[in-house]
Short mmCIF file of C-alpha atoms and ligand atoms in Angstrom, two decimals:
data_model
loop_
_atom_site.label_atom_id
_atom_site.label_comp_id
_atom_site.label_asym_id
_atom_site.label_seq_id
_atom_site.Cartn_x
_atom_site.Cartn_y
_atom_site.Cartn_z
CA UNK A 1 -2.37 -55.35 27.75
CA UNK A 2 -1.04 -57.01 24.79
CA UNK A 3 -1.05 -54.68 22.21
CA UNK A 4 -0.50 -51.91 24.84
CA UNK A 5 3.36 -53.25 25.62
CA UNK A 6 3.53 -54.00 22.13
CA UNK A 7 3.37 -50.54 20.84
CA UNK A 8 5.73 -49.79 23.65
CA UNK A 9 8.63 -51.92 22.28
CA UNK A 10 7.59 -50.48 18.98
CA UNK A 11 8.01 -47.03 20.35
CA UNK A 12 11.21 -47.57 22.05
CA UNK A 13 12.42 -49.13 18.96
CA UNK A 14 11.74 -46.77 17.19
CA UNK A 15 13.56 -44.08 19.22
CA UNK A 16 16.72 -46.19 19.54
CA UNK A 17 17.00 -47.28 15.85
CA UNK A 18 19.07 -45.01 13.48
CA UNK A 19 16.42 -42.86 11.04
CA UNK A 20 17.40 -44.38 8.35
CA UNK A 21 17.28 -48.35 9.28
CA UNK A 22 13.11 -47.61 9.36
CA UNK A 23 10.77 -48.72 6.83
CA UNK A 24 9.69 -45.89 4.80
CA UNK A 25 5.93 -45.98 4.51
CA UNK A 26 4.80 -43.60 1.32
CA UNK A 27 1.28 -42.46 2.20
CA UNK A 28 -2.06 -43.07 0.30
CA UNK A 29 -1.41 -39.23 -0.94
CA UNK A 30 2.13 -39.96 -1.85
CA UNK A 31 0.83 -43.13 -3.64
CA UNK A 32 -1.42 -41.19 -5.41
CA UNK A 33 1.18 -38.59 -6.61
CA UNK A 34 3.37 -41.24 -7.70
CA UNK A 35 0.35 -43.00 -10.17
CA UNK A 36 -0.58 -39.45 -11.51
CA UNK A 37 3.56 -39.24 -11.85
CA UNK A 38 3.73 -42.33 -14.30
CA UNK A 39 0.64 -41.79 -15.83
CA UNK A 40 1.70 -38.42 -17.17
CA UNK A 41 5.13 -39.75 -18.59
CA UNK A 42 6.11 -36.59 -19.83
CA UNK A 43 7.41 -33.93 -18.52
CA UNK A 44 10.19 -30.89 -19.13
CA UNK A 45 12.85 -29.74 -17.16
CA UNK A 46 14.39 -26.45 -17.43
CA UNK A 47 18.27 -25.51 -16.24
CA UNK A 48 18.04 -21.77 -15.74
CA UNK A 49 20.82 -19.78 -13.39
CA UNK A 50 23.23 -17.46 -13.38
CA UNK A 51 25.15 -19.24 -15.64
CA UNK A 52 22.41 -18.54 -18.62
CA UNK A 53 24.86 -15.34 -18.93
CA UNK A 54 27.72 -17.09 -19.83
CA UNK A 55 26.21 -19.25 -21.77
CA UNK A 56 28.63 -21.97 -21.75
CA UNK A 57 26.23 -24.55 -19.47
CA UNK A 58 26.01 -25.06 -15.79
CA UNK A 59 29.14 -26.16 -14.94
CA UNK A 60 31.32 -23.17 -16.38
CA UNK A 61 31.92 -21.43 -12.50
CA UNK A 62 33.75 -25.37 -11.45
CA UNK A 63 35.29 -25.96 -14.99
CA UNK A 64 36.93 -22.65 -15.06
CA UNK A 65 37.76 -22.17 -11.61
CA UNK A 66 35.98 -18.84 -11.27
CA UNK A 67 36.40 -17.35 -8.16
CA UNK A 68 32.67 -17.42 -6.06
CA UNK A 69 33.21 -13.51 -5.34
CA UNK A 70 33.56 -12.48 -8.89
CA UNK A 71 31.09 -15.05 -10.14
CA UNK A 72 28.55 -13.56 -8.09
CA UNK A 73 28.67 -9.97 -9.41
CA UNK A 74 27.10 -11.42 -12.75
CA UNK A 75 24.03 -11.46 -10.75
CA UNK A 76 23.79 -7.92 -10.70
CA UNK A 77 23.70 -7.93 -14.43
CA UNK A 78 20.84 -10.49 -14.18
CA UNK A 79 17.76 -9.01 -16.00
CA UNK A 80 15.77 -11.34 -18.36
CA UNK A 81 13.67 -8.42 -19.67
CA UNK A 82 11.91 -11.27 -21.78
CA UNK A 83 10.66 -13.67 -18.78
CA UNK A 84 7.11 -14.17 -19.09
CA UNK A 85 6.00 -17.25 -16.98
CA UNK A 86 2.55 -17.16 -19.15
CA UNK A 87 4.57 -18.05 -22.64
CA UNK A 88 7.04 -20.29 -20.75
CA UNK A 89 3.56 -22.93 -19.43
CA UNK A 90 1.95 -22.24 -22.29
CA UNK A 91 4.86 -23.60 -24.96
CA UNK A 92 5.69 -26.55 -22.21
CA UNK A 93 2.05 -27.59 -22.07
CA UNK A 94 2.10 -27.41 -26.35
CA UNK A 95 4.27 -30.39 -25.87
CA UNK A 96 1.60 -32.73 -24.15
CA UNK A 97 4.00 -32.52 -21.47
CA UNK A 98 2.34 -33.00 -17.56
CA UNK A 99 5.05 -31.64 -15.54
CA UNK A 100 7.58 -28.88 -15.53
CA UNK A 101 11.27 -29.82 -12.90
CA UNK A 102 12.73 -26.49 -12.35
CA UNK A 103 16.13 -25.31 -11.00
CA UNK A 104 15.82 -23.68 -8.15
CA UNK A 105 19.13 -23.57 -6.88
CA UNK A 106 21.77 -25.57 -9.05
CA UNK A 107 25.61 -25.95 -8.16
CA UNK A 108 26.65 -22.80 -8.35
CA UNK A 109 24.87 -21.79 -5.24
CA UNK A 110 21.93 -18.35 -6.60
CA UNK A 111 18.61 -19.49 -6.03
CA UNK A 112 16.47 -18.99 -8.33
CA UNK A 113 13.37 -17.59 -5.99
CA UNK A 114 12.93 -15.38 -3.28
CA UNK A 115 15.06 -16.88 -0.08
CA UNK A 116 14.37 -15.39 3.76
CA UNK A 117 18.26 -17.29 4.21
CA UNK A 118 20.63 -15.94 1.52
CA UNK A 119 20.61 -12.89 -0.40
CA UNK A 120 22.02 -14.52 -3.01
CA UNK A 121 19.12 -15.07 -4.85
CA UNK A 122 16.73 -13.46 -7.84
CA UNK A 123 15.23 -10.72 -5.79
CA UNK A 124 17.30 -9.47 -3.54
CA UNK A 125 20.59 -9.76 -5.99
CA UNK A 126 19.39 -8.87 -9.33
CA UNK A 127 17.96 -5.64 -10.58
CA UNK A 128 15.11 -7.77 -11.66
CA UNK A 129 13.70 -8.06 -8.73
CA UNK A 130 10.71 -11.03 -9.73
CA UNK A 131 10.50 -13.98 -7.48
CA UNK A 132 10.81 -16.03 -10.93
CA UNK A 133 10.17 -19.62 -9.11
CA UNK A 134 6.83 -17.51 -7.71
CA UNK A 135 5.76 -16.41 -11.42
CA UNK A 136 6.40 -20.61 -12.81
CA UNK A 137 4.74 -21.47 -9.88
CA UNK A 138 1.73 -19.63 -9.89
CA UNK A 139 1.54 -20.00 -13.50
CA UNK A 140 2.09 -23.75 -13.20
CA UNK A 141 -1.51 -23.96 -11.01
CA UNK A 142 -3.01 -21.73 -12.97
CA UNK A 143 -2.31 -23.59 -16.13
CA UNK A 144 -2.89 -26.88 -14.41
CA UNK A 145 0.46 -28.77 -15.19
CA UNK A 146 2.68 -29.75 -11.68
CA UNK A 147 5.83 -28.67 -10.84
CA UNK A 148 9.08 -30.25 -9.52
CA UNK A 149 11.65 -28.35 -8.16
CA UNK A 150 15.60 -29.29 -9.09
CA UNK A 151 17.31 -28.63 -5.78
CA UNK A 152 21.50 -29.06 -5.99
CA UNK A 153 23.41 -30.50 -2.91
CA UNK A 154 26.44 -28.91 -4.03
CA UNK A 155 27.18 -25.67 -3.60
CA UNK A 156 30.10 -23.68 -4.96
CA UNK A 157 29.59 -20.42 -3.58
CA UNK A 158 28.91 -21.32 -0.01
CA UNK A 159 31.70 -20.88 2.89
CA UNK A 160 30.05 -23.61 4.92
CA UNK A 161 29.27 -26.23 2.11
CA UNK A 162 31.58 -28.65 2.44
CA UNK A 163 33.78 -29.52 -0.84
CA UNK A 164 33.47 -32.06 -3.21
CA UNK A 165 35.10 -33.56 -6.25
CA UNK A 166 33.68 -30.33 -7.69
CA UNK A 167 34.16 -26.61 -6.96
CA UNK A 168 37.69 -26.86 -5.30
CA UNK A 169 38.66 -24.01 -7.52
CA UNK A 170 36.60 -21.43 -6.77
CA UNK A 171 38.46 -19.39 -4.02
CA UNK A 172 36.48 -20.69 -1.22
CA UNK A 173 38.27 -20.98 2.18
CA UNK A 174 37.19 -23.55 4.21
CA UNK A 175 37.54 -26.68 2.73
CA UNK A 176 35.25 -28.29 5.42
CA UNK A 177 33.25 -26.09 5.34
CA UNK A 178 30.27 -26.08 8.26
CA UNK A 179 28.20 -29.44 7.44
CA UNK A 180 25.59 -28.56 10.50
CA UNK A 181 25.28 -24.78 9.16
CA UNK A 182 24.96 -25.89 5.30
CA UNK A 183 22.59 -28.80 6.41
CA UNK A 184 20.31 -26.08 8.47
CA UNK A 185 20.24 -23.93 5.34
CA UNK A 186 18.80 -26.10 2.94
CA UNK A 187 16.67 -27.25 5.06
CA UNK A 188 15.14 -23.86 5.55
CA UNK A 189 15.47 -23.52 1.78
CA UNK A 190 13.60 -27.01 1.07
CA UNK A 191 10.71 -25.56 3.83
CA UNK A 192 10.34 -22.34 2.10
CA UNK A 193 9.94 -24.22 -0.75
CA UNK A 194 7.63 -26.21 0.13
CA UNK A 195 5.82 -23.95 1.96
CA UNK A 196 5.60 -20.47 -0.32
CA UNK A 197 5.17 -21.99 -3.90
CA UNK A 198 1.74 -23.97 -3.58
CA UNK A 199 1.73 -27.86 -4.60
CA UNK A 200 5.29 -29.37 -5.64
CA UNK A 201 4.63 -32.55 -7.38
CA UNK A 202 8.26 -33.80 -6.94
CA UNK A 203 12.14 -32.60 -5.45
CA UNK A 204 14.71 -33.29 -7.66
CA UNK A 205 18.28 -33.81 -5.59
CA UNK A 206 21.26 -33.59 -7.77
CA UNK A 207 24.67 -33.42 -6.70
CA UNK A 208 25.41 -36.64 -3.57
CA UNK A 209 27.97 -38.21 -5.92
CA UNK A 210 30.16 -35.28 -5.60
CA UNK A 211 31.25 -37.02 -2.42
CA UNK A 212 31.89 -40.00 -3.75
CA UNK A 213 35.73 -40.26 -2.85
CA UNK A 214 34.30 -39.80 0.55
CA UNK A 215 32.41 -42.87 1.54
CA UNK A 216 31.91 -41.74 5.18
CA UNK A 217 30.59 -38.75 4.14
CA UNK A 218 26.65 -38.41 5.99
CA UNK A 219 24.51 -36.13 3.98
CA UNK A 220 21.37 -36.74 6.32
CA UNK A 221 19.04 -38.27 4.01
CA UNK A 222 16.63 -39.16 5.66
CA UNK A 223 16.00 -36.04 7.87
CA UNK A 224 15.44 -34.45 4.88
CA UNK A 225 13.00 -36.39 3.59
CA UNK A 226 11.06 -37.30 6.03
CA UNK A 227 10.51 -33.09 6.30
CA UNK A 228 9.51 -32.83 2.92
CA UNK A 229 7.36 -35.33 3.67
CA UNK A 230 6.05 -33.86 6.65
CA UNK A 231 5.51 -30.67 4.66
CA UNK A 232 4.03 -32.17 2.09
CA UNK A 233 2.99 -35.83 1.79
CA UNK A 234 2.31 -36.10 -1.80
CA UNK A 235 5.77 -34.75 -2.76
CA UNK A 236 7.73 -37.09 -4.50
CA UNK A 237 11.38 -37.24 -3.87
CA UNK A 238 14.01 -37.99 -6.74
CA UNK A 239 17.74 -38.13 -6.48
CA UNK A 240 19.76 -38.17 -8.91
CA UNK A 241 22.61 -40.20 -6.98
CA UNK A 242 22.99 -42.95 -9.89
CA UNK A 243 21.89 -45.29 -7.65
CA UNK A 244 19.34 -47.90 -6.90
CA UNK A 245 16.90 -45.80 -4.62
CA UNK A 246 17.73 -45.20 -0.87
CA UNK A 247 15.25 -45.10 1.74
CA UNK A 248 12.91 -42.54 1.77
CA UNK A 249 12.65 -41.80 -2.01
CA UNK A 250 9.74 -41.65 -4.74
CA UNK A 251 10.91 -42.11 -8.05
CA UNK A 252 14.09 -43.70 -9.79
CA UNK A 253 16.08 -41.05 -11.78
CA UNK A 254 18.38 -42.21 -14.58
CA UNK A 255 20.41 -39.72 -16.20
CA UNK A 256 21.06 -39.81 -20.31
CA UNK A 257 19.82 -43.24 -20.61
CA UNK A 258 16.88 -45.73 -20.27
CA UNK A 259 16.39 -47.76 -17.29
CA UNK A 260 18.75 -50.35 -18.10
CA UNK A 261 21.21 -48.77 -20.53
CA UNK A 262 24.09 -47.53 -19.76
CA UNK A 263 25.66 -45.70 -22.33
CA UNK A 264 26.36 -42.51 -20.62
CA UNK A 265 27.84 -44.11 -18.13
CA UNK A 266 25.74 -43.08 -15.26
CA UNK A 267 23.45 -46.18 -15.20
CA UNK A 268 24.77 -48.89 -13.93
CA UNK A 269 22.19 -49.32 -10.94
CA UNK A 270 19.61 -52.03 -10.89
CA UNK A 271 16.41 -50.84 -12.11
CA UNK A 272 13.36 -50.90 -8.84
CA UNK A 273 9.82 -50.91 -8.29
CA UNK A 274 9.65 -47.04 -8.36
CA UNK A 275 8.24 -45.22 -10.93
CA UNK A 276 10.84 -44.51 -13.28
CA UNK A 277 12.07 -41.03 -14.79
CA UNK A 278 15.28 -40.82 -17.81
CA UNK A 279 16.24 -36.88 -17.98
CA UNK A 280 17.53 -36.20 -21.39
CA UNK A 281 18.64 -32.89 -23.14
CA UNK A 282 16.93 -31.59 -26.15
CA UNK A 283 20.55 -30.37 -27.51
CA UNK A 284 24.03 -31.53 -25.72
CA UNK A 285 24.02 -29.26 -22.49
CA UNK A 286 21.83 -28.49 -19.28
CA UNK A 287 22.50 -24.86 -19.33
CA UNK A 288 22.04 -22.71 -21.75
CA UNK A 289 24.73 -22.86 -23.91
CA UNK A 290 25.77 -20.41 -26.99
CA UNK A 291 27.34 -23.06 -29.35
CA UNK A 292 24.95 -25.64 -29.14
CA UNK A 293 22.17 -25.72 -31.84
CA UNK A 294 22.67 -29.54 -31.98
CA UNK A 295 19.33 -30.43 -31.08
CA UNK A 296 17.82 -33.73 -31.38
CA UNK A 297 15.38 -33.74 -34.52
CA UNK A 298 11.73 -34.50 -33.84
CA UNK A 299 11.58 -37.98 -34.53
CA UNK A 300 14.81 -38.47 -32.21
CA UNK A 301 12.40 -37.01 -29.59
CA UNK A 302 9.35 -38.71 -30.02
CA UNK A 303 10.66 -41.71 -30.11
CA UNK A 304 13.27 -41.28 -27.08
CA UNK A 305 9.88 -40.39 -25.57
CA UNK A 306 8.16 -43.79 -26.83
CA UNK A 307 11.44 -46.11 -25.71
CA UNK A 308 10.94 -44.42 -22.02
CA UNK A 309 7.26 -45.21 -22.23
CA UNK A 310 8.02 -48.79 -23.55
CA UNK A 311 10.54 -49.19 -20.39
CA UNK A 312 7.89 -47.93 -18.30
CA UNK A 313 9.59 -44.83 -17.35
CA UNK A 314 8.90 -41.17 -17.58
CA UNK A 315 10.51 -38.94 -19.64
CA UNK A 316 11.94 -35.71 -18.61
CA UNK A 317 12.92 -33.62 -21.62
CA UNK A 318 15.33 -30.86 -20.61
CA UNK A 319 15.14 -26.74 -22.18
CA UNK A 320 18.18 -24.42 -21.31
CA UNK A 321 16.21 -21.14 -21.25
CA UNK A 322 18.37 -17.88 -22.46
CA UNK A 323 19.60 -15.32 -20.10
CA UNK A 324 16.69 -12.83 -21.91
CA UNK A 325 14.45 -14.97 -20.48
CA UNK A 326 13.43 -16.94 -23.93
CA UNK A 327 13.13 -20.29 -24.38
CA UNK A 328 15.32 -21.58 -27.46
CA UNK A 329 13.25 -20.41 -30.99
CA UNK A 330 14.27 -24.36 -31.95
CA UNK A 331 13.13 -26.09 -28.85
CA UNK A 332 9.79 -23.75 -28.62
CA UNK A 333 9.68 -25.57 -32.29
CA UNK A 334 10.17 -28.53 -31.17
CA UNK A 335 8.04 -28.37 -28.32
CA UNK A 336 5.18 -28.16 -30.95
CA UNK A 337 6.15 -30.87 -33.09
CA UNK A 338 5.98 -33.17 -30.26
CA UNK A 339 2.78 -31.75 -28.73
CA UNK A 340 1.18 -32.52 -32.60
CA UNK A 341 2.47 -36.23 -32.43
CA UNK A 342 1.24 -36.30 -28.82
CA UNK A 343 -2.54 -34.98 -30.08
CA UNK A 344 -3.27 -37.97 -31.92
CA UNK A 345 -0.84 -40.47 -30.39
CA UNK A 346 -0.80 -39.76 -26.44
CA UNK A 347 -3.74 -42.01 -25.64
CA UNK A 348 -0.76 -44.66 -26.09
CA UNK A 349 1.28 -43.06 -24.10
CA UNK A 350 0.00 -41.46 -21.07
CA UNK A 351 -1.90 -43.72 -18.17
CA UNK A 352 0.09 -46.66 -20.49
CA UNK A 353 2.72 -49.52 -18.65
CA UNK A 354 5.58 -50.95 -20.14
CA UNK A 355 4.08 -53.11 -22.25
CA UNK A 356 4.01 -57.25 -21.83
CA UNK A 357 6.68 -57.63 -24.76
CA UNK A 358 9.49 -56.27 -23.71
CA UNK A 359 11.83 -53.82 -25.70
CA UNK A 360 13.38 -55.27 -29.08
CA UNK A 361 15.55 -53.27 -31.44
CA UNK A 362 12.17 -52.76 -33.81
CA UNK A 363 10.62 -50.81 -30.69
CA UNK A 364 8.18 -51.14 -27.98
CA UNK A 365 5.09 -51.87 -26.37
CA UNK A 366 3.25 -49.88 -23.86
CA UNK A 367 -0.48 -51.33 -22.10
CA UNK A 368 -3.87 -50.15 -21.23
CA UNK A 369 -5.68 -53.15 -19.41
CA UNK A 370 -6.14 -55.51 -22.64
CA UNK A 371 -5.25 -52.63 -25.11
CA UNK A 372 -1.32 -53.48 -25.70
CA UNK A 373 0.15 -50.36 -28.66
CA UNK A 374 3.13 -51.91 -30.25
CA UNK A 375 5.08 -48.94 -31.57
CA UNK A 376 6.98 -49.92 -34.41
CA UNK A 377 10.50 -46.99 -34.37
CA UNK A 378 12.89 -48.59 -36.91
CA UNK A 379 12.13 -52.04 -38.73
CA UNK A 380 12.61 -52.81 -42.44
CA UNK A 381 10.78 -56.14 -42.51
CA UNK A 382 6.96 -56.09 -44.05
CA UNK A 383 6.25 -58.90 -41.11
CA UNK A 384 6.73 -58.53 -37.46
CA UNK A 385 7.19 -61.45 -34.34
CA UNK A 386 5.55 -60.66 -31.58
CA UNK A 387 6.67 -63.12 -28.38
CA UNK A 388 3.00 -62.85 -27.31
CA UNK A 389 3.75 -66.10 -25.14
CA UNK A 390 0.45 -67.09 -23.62
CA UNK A 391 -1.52 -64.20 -24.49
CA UNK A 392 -4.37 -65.05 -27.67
CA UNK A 393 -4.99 -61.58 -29.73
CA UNK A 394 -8.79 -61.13 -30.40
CA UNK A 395 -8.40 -57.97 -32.66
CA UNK A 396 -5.10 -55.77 -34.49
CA UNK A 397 -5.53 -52.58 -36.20
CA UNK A 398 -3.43 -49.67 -37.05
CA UNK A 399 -3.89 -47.18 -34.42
CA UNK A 400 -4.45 -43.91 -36.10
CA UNK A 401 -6.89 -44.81 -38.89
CA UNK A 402 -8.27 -48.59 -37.41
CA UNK A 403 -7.87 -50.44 -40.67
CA UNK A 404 -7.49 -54.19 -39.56
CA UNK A 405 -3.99 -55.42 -39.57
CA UNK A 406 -3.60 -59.20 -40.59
CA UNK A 407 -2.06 -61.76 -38.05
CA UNK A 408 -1.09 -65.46 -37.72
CA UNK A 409 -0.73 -67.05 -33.83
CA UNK A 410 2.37 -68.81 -34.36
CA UNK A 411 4.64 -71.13 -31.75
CA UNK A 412 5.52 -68.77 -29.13
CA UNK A 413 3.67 -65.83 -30.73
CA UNK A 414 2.29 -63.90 -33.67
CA UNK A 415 3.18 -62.28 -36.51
CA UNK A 416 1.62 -59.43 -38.21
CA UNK A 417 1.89 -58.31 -41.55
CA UNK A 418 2.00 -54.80 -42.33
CA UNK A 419 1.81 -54.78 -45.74
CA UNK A 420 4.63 -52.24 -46.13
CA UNK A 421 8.15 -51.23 -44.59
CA UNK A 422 7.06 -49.18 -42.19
CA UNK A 423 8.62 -45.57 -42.50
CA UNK A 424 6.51 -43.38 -39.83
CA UNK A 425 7.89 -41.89 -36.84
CA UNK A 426 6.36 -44.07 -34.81
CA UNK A 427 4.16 -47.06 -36.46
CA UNK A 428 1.47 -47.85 -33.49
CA UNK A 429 -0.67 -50.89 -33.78
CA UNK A 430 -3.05 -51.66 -31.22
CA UNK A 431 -4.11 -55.12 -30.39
CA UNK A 432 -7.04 -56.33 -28.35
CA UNK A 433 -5.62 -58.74 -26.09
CA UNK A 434 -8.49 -61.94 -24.62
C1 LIG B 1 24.32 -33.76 -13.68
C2 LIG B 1 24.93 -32.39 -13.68
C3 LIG B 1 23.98 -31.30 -13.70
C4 LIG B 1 22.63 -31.54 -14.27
C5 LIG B 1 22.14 -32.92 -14.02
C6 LIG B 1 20.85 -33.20 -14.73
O1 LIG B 1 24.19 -34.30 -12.44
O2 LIG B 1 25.78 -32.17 -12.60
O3 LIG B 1 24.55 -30.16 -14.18
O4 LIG B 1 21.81 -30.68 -13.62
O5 LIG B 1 23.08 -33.85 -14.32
O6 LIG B 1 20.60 -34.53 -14.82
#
């Protein structure tokens, strides 16, 4: 009798109280989606729209104040003769990388796949016809690396999105726009999604601060999630809000920094329990972007790769593909540079933890059970403290080629000597912790 009015008040409860005031329970599939998720630490996104054709970034249709009528003609000119999904996983998975996040819809309002509720998207705009989100997809399984799927709350083509900071320019005109319409649309969008494209390891929300100025402003969170949940339980939802986590959500997203930097200036946010993900560009831009060959050199990568490892966070390394459907000749490079390094080196980076010395300007340490890889980035010392506070070191050796690496237990520590300034990208030295 007990238990039976108990679970009554517990169903009334949970009828009366708001969606979001309920504790979000991830389930064990969910849980298991989020270990595989930090284990892989790796993984590439790719910023591929309409805007590839202007090839001045992502942002171009707000910055410019192009009108959402005209905009949308370039998709008739849309027709990456080049696309081939096969080369695209195949270059990615070079890297070592274990997941690709892909755009499928980003501000400017196309989507990138093959939608029953616009017909602004790649098939039924384009002369090109190809459900590209199908090809990745289906490519993705078939390859065996997971996909995430970017998904923009803005929208700067839409009548009935409601505005923003952003987009106010582009000739829409309703500023309100039609919050219960727009809502019902993505929704359908986020069900097709999940629903026509196989397994999505993650969605990727971008695009709540753009109602900042707005604080009442009620995007309907957690209705949202709790369908893609519903849909699929082992999807892990990201958003890219710059803030610590809200109900509901998966992973913690920083943008241009580390967990706990803030250089950027999107990071502020305390860092949580949630697996952790820092999206990066290779060069300066999201998009594709004409003038920008500036990309980050190899080492810059790796070891922006090994600092997100070190801070127990994933890495998510972003490509602007070209509107001929190429990736960059120079990230496609780099790609394979990193995937070399990640040949002999990844056994200290995937499945690893932050490590139990924390970050120091020499570098960082990531863990394996009693295996703790101190990755030596930028030092120009021959001897190294190591605040190993109550932790005694049975065995040290250099990582690659297991010569034994000297070292005294000192107060508070150790110190190893490593004979030489080290100069590598990345100097790892594993010790064998009692
Ligand atoms: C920002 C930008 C966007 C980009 C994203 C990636 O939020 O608005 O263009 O997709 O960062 O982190």
């Amino acid at each position: 009798m007990k238990t039976y009015l108990c679970s009554i008040i517990l169903l009334i409860s949970s009828l009366t109280l708001p969606l979001h005031a309920q504790n979000y329970i991830p389930t064990p599939e969910n849980l298991k989606s989020r270990q595989e998720f930090r284990d892989g630490r790796f993984g590439i996104f790719l910023h591929w729209g309409l805007y590839a054709m202007l090839a001045t970034g992502e942002w171009t249709m707000t910055e410019k104040n192009l009108n959402y009528k005209e905009y949308a003609k370039l998709a008739g000119g849309f027709y990456p003769s080049k696309f081939d999904a096969a080369q695209w996983v195949a270059a990615i998975k070079a890297s070592g990388a274990k997941y690709i996040c892909f755009t499928s819809r980003h501000h400017e309002g196309f989507s990138m796949f093959h939608t029953r509720y616009s017909d602004y998207n790649i098939v039924d705009a384009t002369p090109f016809k190809r459900d590209i989100l199908k090809e990745l997809a289906d490519e993705c399984h078939k390859q065996g690396i997971r996909l995430h799927l970017y998904y923009s709350h803005i929208d700067w083509y839409r009548e009935d999105a409601p505005w923003g900071g952003t987009g106010r320019g582009t000739g829409r005109p309703n500023p309100a726009g039609n919050w219960s319409s727009y809502y019902q649309f993505m929704n359908n969008q986020l069900t097709e999604l999940l629903t026509n494209y196989g397994e999505i390891g993650a969605i990727w929300f971008d695009g709540w601060w753009d109602q900042k100025q707005n604080p009442d402003f009620d995007w309907q969170l957690p209705e949202q999630y709790a369908l893609i949940h519903k849909l699929q339980p082992g999807c892990l939802i990201g958003n890219n809000h710059h803030q610590t986590p809200f109900e509901g959500e998966d992973i913690q997203i920083f943008e241009r920094d580390l967990p706990g930097e803030n250089k950027a200036g999107y990071s502020g946010q305390d860092v949580s329990q949630l697996p952790l993900e820092t999206c990066e560009t290779m060069n300066g831009m999201w998009g594709y972007r004409i003038t920008d060959q500036n990309y980050k050199s190899t080492r810059t990568l790796i070891q922006l790769l090994v600092k997100a490892a070190g801070k127990d966070a994933n890495l998510l390394m972003n490509i602007g593909p070209q509107p001929d459907g190429c990736l960059p000749e120079i990230a496609v490079q780099r790609l394979k540079e990193v995937g070399e390094w990640m040949q002999t080196y990844g056994e200290t980076i995937y499945g690893t933890r932050g490590g139990c010395v924390a970050p120091h300007p020499w570098g960082v340490t990531t863990q394996k059970g009693n295996r703790l890889f101190v990755h030596i980035l930028d030092y120009q010392d021959k001897v190294l403290f190591l605040p190993l506070e109550n932790r005694k070191v049975k065995r040290a050796f250099t990582f690659v080629d297991k010569q034994p690496v000297k070292y005294k237990q000192v107060e508070g520590g150790i110190t190893l000597q490593l004979g030489e300034v080290p100069t590598e990208t990345d100097k790892v030295i594993e010790l064998q912790l009692d």
